[in-house]
PDB file of C-alpha atoms in Angstrom:
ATOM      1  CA  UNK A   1     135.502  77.020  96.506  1.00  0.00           C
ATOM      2  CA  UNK A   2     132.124  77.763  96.843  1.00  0.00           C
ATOM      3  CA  UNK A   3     130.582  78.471 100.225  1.00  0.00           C
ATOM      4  CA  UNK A   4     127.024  77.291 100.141  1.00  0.00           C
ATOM      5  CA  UNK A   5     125.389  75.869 103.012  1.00  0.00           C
ATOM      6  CA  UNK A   6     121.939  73.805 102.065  1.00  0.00           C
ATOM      7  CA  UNK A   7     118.820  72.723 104.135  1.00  0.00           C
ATOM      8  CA  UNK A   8     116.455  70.223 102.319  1.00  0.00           C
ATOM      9  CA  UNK A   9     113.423  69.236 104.974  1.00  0.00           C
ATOM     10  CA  UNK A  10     115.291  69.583 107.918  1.00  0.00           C
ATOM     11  CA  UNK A  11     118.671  68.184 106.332  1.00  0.00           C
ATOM     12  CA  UNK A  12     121.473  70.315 106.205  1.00  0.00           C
ATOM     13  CA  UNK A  13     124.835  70.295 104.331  1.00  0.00           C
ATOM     14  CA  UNK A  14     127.653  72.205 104.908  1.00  0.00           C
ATOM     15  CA  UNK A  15     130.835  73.593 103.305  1.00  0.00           C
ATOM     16  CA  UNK A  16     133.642  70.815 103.994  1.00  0.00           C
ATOM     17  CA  UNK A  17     135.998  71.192 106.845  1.00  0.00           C
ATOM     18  CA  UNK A  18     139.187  72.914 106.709  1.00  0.00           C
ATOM     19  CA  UNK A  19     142.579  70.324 106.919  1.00  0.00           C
ATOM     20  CA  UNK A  20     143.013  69.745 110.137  1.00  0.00           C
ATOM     21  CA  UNK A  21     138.974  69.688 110.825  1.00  0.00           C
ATOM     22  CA  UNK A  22     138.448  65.997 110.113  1.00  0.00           C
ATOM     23  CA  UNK A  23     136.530  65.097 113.799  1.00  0.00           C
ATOM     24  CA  UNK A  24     133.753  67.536 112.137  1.00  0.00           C
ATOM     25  CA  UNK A  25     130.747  65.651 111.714  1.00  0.00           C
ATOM     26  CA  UNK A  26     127.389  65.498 109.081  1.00  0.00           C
ATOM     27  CA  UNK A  27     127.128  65.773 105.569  1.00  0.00           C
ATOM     28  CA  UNK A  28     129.405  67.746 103.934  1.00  0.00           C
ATOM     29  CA  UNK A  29     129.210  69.325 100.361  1.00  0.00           C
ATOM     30  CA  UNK A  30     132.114  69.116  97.470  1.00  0.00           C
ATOM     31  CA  UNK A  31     133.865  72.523  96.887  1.00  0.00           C
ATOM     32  CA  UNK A  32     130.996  73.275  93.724  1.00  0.00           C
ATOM     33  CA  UNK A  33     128.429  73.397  96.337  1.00  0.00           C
ATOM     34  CA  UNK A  34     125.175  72.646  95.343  1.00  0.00           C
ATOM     35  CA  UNK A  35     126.184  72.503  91.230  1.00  0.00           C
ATOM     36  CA  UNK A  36     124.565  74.364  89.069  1.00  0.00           C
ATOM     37  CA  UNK A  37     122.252  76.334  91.540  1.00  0.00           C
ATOM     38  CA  UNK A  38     123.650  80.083  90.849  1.00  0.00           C
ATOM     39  CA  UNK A  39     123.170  79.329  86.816  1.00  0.00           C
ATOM     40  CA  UNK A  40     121.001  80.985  85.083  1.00  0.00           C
ATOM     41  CA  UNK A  41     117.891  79.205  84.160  1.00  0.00           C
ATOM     42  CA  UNK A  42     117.436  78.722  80.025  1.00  0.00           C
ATOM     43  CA  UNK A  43     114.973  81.168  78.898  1.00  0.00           C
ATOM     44  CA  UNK A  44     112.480  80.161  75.835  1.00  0.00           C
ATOM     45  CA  UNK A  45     110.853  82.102  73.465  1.00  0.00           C
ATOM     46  CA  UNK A  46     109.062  81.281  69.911  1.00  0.00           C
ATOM     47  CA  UNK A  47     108.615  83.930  67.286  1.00  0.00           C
ATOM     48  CA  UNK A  48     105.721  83.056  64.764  1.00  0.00           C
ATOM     49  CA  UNK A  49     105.503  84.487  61.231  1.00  0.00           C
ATOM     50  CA  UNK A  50     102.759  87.333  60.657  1.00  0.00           C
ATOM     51  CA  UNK A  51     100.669  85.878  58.078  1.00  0.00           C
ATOM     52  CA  UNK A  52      99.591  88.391  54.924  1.00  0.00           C
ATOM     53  CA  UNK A  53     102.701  91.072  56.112  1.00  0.00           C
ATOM     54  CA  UNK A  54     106.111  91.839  56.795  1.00  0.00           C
ATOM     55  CA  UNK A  55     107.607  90.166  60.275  1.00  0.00           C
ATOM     56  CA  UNK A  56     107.190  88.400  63.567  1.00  0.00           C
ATOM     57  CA  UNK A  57     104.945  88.364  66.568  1.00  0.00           C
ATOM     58  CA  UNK A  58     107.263  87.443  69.189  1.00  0.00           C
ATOM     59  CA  UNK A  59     105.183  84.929  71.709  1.00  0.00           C
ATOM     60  CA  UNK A  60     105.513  86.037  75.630  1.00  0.00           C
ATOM     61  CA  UNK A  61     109.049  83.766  76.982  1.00  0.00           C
ATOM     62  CA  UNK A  62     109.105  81.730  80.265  1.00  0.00           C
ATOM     63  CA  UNK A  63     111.873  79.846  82.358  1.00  0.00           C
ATOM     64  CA  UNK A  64     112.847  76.019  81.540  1.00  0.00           C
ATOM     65  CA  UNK A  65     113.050  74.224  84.596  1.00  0.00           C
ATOM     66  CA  UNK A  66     116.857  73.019  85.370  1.00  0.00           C
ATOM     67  CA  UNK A  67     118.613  70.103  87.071  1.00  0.00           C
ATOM     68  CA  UNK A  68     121.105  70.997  90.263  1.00  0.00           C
ATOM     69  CA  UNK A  69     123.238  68.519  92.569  1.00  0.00           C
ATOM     70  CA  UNK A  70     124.536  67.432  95.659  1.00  0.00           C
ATOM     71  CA  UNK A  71     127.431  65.547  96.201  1.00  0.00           C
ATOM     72  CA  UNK A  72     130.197  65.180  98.628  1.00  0.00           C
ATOM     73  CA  UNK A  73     131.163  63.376 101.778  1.00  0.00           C
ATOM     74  CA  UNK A  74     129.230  62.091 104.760  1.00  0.00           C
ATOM     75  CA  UNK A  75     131.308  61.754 107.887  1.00  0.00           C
ATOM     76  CA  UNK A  76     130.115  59.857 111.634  1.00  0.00           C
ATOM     77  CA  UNK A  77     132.360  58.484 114.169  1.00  0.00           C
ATOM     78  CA  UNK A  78     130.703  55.098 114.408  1.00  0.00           C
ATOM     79  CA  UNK A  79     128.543  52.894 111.833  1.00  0.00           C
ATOM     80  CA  UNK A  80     125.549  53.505 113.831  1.00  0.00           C
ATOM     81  CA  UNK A  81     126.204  57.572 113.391  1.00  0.00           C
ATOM     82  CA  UNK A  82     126.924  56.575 109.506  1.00  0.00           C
ATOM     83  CA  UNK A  83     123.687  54.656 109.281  1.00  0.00           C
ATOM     84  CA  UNK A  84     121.544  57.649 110.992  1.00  0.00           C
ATOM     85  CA  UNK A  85     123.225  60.165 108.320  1.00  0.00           C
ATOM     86  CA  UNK A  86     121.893  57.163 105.752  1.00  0.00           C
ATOM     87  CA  UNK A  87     118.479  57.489 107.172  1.00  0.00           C
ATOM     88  CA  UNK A  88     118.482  61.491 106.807  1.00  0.00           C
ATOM     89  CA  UNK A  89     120.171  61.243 103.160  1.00  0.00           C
ATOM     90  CA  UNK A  90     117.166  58.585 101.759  1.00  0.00           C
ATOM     91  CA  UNK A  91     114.535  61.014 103.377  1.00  0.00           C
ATOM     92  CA  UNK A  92     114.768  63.596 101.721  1.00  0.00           C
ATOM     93  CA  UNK A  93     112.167  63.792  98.544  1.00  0.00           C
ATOM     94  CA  UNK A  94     110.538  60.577  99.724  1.00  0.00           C
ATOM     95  CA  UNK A  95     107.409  59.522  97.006  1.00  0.00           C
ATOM     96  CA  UNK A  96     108.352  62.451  94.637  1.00  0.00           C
ATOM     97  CA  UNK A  97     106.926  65.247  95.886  1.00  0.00           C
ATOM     98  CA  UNK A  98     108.083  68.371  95.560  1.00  0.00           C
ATOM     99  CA  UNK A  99     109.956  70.375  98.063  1.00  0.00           C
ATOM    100  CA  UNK A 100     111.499  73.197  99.337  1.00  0.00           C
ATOM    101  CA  UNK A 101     115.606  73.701  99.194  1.00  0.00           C
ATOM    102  CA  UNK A 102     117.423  76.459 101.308  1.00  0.00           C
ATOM    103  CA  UNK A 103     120.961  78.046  99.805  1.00  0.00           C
ATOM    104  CA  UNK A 104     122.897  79.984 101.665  1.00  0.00           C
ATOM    105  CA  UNK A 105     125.636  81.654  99.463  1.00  0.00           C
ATOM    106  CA  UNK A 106     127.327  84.801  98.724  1.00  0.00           C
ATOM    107  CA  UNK A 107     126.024  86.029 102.395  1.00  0.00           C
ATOM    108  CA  UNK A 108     122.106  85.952 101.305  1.00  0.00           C
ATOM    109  CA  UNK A 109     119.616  83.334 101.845  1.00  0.00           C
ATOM    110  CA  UNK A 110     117.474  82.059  98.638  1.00  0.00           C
ATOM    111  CA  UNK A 111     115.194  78.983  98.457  1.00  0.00           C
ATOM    112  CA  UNK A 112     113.270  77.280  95.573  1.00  0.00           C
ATOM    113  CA  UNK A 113     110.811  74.138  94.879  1.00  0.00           C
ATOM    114  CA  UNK A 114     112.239  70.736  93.959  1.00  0.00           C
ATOM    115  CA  UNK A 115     112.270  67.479  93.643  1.00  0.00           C
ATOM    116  CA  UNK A 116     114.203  64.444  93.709  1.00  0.00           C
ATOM    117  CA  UNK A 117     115.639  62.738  90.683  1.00  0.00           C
ATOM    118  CA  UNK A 118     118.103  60.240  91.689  1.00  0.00           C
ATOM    119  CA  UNK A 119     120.702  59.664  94.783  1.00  0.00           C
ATOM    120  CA  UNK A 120     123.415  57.364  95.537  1.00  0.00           C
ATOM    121  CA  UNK A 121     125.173  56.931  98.652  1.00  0.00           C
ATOM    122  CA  UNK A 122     128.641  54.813  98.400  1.00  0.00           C
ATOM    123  CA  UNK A 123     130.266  53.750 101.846  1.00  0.00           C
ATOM    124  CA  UNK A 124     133.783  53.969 101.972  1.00  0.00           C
ATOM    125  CA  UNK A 125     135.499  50.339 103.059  1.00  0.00           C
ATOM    126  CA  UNK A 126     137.882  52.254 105.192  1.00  0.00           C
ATOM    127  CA  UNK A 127     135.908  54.378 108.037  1.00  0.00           C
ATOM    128  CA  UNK A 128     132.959  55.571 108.561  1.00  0.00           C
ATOM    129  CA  UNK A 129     132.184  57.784 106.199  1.00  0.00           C
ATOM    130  CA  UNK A 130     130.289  57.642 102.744  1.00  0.00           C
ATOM    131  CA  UNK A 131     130.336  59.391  98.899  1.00  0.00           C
ATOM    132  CA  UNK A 132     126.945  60.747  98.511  1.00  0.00           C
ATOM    133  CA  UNK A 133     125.114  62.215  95.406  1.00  0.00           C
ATOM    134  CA  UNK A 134     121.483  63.664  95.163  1.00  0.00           C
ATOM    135  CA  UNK A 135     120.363  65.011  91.611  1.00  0.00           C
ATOM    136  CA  UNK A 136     117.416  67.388  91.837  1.00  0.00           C
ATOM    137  CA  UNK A 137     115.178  68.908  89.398  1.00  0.00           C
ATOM    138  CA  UNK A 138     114.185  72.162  89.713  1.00  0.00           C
ATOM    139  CA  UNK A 139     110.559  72.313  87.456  1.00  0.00           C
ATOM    140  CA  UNK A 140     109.970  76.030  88.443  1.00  0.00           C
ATOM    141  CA  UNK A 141     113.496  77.074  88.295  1.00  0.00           C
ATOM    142  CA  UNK A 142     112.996  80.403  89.885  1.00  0.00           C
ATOM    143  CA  UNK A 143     114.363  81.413  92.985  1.00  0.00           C
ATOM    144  CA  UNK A 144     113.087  83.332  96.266  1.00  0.00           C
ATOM    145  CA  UNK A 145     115.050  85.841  98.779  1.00  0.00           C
ATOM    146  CA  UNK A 146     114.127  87.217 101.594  1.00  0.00           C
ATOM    147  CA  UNK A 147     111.494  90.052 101.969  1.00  0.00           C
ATOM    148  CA  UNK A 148     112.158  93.740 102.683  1.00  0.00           C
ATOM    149  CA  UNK A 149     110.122  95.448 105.153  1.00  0.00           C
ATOM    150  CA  UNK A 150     108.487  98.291 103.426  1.00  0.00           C
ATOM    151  CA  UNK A 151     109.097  96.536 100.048  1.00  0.00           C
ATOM    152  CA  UNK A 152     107.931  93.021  99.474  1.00  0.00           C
ATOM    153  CA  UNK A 153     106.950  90.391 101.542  1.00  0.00           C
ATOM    154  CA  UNK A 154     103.096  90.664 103.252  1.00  0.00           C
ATOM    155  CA  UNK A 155     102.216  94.621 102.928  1.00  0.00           C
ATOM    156  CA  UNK A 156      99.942  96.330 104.920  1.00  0.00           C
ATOM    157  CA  UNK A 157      96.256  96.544 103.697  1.00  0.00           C
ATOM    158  CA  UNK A 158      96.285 100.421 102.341  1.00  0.00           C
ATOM    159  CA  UNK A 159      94.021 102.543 100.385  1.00  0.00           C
ATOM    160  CA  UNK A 160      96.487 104.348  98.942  1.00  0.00           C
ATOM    161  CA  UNK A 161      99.036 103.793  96.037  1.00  0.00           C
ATOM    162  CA  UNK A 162     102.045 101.709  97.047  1.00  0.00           C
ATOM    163  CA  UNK A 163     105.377 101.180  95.882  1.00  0.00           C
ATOM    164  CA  UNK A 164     106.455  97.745  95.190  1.00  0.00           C
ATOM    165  CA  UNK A 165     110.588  97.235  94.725  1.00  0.00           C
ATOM    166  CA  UNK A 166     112.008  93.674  93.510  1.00  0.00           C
ATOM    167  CA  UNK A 167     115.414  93.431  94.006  1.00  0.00           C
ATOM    168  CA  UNK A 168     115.879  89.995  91.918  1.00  0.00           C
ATOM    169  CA  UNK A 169     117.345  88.894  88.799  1.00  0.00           C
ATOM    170  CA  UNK A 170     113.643  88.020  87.760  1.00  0.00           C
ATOM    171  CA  UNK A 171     110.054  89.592  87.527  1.00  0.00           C
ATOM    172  CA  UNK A 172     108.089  89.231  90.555  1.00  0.00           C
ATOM    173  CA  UNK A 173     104.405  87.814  90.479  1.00  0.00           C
ATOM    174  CA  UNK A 174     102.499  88.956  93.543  1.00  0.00           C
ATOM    175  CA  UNK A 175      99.174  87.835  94.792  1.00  0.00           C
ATOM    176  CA  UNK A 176      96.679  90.774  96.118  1.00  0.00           C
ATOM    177  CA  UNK A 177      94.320  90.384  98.684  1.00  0.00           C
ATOM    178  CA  UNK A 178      91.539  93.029  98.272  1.00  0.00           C
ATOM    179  CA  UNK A 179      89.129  93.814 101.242  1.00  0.00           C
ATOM    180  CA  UNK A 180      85.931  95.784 101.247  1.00  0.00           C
ATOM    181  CA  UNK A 181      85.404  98.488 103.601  1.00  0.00           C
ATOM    182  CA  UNK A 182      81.833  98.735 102.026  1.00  0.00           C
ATOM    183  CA  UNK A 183      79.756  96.885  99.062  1.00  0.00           C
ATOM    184  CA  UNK A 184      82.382  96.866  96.052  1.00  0.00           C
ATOM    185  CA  UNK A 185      79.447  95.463  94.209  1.00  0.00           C
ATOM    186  CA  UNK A 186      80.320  96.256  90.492  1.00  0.00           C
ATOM    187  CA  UNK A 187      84.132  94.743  90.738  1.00  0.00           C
ATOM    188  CA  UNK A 188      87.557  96.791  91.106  1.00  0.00           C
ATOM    189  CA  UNK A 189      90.770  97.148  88.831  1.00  0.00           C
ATOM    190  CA  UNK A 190      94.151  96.801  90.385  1.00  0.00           C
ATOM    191  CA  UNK A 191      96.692  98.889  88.465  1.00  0.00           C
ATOM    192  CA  UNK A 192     100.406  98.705  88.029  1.00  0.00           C
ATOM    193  CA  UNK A 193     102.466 100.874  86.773  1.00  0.00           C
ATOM    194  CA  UNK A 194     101.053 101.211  83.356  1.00  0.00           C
ATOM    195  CA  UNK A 195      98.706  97.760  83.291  1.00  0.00           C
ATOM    196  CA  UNK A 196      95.895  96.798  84.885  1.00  0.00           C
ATOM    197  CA  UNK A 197      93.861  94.055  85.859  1.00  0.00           C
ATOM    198  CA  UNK A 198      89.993  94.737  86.372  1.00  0.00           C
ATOM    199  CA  UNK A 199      87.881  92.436  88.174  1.00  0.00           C
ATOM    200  CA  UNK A 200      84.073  92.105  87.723  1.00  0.00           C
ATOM    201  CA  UNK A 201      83.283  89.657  90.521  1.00  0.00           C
ATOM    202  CA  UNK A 202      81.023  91.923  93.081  1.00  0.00           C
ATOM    203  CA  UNK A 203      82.727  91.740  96.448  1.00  0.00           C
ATOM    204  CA  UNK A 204      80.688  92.400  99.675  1.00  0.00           C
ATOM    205  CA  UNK A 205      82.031  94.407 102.982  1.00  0.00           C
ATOM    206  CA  UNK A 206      84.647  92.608 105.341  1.00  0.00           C
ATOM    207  CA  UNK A 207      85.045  90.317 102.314  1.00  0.00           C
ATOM    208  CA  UNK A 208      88.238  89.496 100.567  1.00  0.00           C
ATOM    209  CA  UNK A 209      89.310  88.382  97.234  1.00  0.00           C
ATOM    210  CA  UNK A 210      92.895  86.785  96.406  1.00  0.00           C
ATOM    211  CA  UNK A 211      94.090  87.734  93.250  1.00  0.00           C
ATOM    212  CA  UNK A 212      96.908  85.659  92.129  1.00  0.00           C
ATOM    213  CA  UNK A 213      98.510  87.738  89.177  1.00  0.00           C
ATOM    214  CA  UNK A 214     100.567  84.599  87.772  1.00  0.00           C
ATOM    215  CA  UNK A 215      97.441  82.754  86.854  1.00  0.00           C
ATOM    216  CA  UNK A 216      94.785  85.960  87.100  1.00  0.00           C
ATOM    217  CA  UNK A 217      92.736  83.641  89.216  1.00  0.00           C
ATOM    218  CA  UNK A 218      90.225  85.150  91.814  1.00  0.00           C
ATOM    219  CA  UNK A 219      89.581  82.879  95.314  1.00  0.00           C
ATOM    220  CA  UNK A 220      87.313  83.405  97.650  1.00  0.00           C
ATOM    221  CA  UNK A 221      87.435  81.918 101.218  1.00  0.00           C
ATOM    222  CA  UNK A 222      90.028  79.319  99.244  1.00  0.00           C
ATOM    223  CA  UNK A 223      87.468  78.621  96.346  1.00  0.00           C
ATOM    224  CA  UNK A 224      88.103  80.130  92.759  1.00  0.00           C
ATOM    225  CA  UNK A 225      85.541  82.822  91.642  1.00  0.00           C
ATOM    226  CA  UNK A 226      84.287  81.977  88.526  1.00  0.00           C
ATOM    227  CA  UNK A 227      84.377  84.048  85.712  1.00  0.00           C
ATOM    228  CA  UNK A 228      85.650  86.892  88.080  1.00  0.00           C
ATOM    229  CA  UNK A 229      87.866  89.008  85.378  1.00  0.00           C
ATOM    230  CA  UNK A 230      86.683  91.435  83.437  1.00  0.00           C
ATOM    231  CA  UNK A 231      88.800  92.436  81.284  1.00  0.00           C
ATOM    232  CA  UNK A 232      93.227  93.886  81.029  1.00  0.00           C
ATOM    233  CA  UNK A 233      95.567  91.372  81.909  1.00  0.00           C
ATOM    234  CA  UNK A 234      98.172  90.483  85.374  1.00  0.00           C
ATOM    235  CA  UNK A 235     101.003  92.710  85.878  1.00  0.00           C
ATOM    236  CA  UNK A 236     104.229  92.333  87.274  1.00  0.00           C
ATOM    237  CA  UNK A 237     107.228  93.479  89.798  1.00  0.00           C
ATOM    238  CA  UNK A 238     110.330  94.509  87.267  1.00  0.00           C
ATOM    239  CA  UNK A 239     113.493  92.621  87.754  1.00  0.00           C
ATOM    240  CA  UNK A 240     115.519  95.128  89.812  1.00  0.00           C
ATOM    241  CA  UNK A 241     112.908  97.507  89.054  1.00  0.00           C
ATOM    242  CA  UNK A 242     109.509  98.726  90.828  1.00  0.00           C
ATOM    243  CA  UNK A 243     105.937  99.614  90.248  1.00  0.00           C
ATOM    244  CA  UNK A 244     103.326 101.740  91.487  1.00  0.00           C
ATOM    245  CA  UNK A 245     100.667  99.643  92.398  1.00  0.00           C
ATOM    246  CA  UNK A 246      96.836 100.605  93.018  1.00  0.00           C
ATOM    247  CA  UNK A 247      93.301  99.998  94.069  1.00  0.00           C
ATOM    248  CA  UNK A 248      90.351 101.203  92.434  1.00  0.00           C
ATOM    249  CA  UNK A 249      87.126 100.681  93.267  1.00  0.00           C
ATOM    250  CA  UNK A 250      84.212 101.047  90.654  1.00  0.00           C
ATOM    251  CA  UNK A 251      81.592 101.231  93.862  1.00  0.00           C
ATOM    252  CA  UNK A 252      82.134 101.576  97.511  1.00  0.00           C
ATOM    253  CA  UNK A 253      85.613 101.671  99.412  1.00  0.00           C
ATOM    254  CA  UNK A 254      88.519  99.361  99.746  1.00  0.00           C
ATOM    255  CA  UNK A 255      91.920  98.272 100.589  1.00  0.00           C
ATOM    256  CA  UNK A 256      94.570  96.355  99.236  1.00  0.00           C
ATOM    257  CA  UNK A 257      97.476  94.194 100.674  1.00  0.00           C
ATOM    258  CA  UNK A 258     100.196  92.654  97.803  1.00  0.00           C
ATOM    259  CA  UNK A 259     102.593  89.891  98.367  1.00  0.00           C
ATOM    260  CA  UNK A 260     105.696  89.002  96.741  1.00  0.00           C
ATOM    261  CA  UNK A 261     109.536  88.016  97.351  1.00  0.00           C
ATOM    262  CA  UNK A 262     112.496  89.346  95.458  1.00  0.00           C
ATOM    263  CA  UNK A 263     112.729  86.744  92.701  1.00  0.00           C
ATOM    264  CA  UNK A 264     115.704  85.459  90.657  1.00  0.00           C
ATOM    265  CA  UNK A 265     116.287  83.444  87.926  1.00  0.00           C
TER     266      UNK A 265
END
């Protein structure tokens, strides 16, 4: 039996009561939990034939997305109770946007973006209590935990080299704000480990960029910069791994601040 314990916008499901527990009330989950959420996510990956010589040039692989489920019982102690447990169920995902589910499993907390695919909800003839069924897809199949203080999460602006540890299953894309103490007027490069990212776009003191190192966009004040890169490419956080991570100005002073989560697959 699995324990998970879910929360989709405010709805939660729980393991299902022990025998002898059968006054608990709410929505309660089958013993697979929410099916197929600890699997591994299929990984893809296309090798294309080096034209005029010997071998492959292996193209850079990405997650598939990947379908998980709820199912299980709902339990009230009146049809009015059953109907309100109806009215949570049928809210969830409402006009197919995308939201965020909450896990609760092998005592650590992970979330992830979904959305809704198809539910069913079956009322029992007998009491009041229901078979329920929700079948999400997972488009971005990757998974978030909970940051570490001095680790990942928000870090404190610095103008010094910090360490960045990701203790997921999956590389870790952060996004770097970068402030200007003074005129960085001929760009900056943001280093990691042994990659870097430089950035052209002039950036004027008590100013901040927003570097998102997934797309290797460059906002301003919300906006997108345009044409802000220079030249190198985004960098990453190592699955279980780290990376020394870096400002450098090419005029003026600055300071940096990454985010990121521990990210799993």
């Amino acid at each position: 039996m699995r324990q998970h314990v879910a929360r989709l916008e405010g709805v939660e499901f729980r393991n299902r009561p022990r025998v002898g527990q059968r006054s608990a009330l709410g929505l309660f989950l089958d013993n697979d939990g929410v099916t197929n959420w600890d699997a591994r996510a299929e990984i893809k990956g296309d090798d294309v034939e080096l034209p005029g010589t010997a071998g492959e040039f292996s193209l850079p692989t990405r997650l598939l997305g990947k379908n998980i489920a709820l199912s299980g019982l709902a339990v009230a102690n009146s049809p009015r109770g059953l109907a309100e447990l109806n009215d949570r169920f049928v809210s969830i995902g409402y006009g197919g946007k995308h939201f965020r589910i909450v896990v609760e499993s092998m005592g650590r907390t992970l979330w992830g973006m979904a959305k809704l695919v198809d539910d069913d909800w079956v009322q029992n003839a007998t009491d009041d209590s229901a078979r329920f069924l929700l079948q999400l897809r997972m488009s971005d199949p990757r998974r978030f935990g909970e940051a570490v203080e001095g680790e990942s999460g928000r870090l404190p602006y610095s103008s010094e080299s910090l360490l960045l540890i990701n203790r997921g299953t999956w590389h870790a894309t952060p996004t770097i704000r970068v402030r200007a103490k003074t005129n960085m007027l001929s760009g900056y490069t943001l280093h990691g480990g042994a990659e870097a990212l430089r950035i052209s776009a002039p950036l004027p003191a008590g100013q901040v960029h927003e570097v998102d190192m997934r797309s290797e966009y460059v906002r301003r004040n919300g906006l997108i910069v345009s044409k802000a890169k220079h030249s190198g490419r985004a960098w990453h956080v190592p699955p279980n791994g780290e990376v020394m991570a870096s400002l450098e100005p090419h005029a003026g002073t600055g300071e940096f601040s990454p985010y990121f989560l521990p990210t799993y697959q």
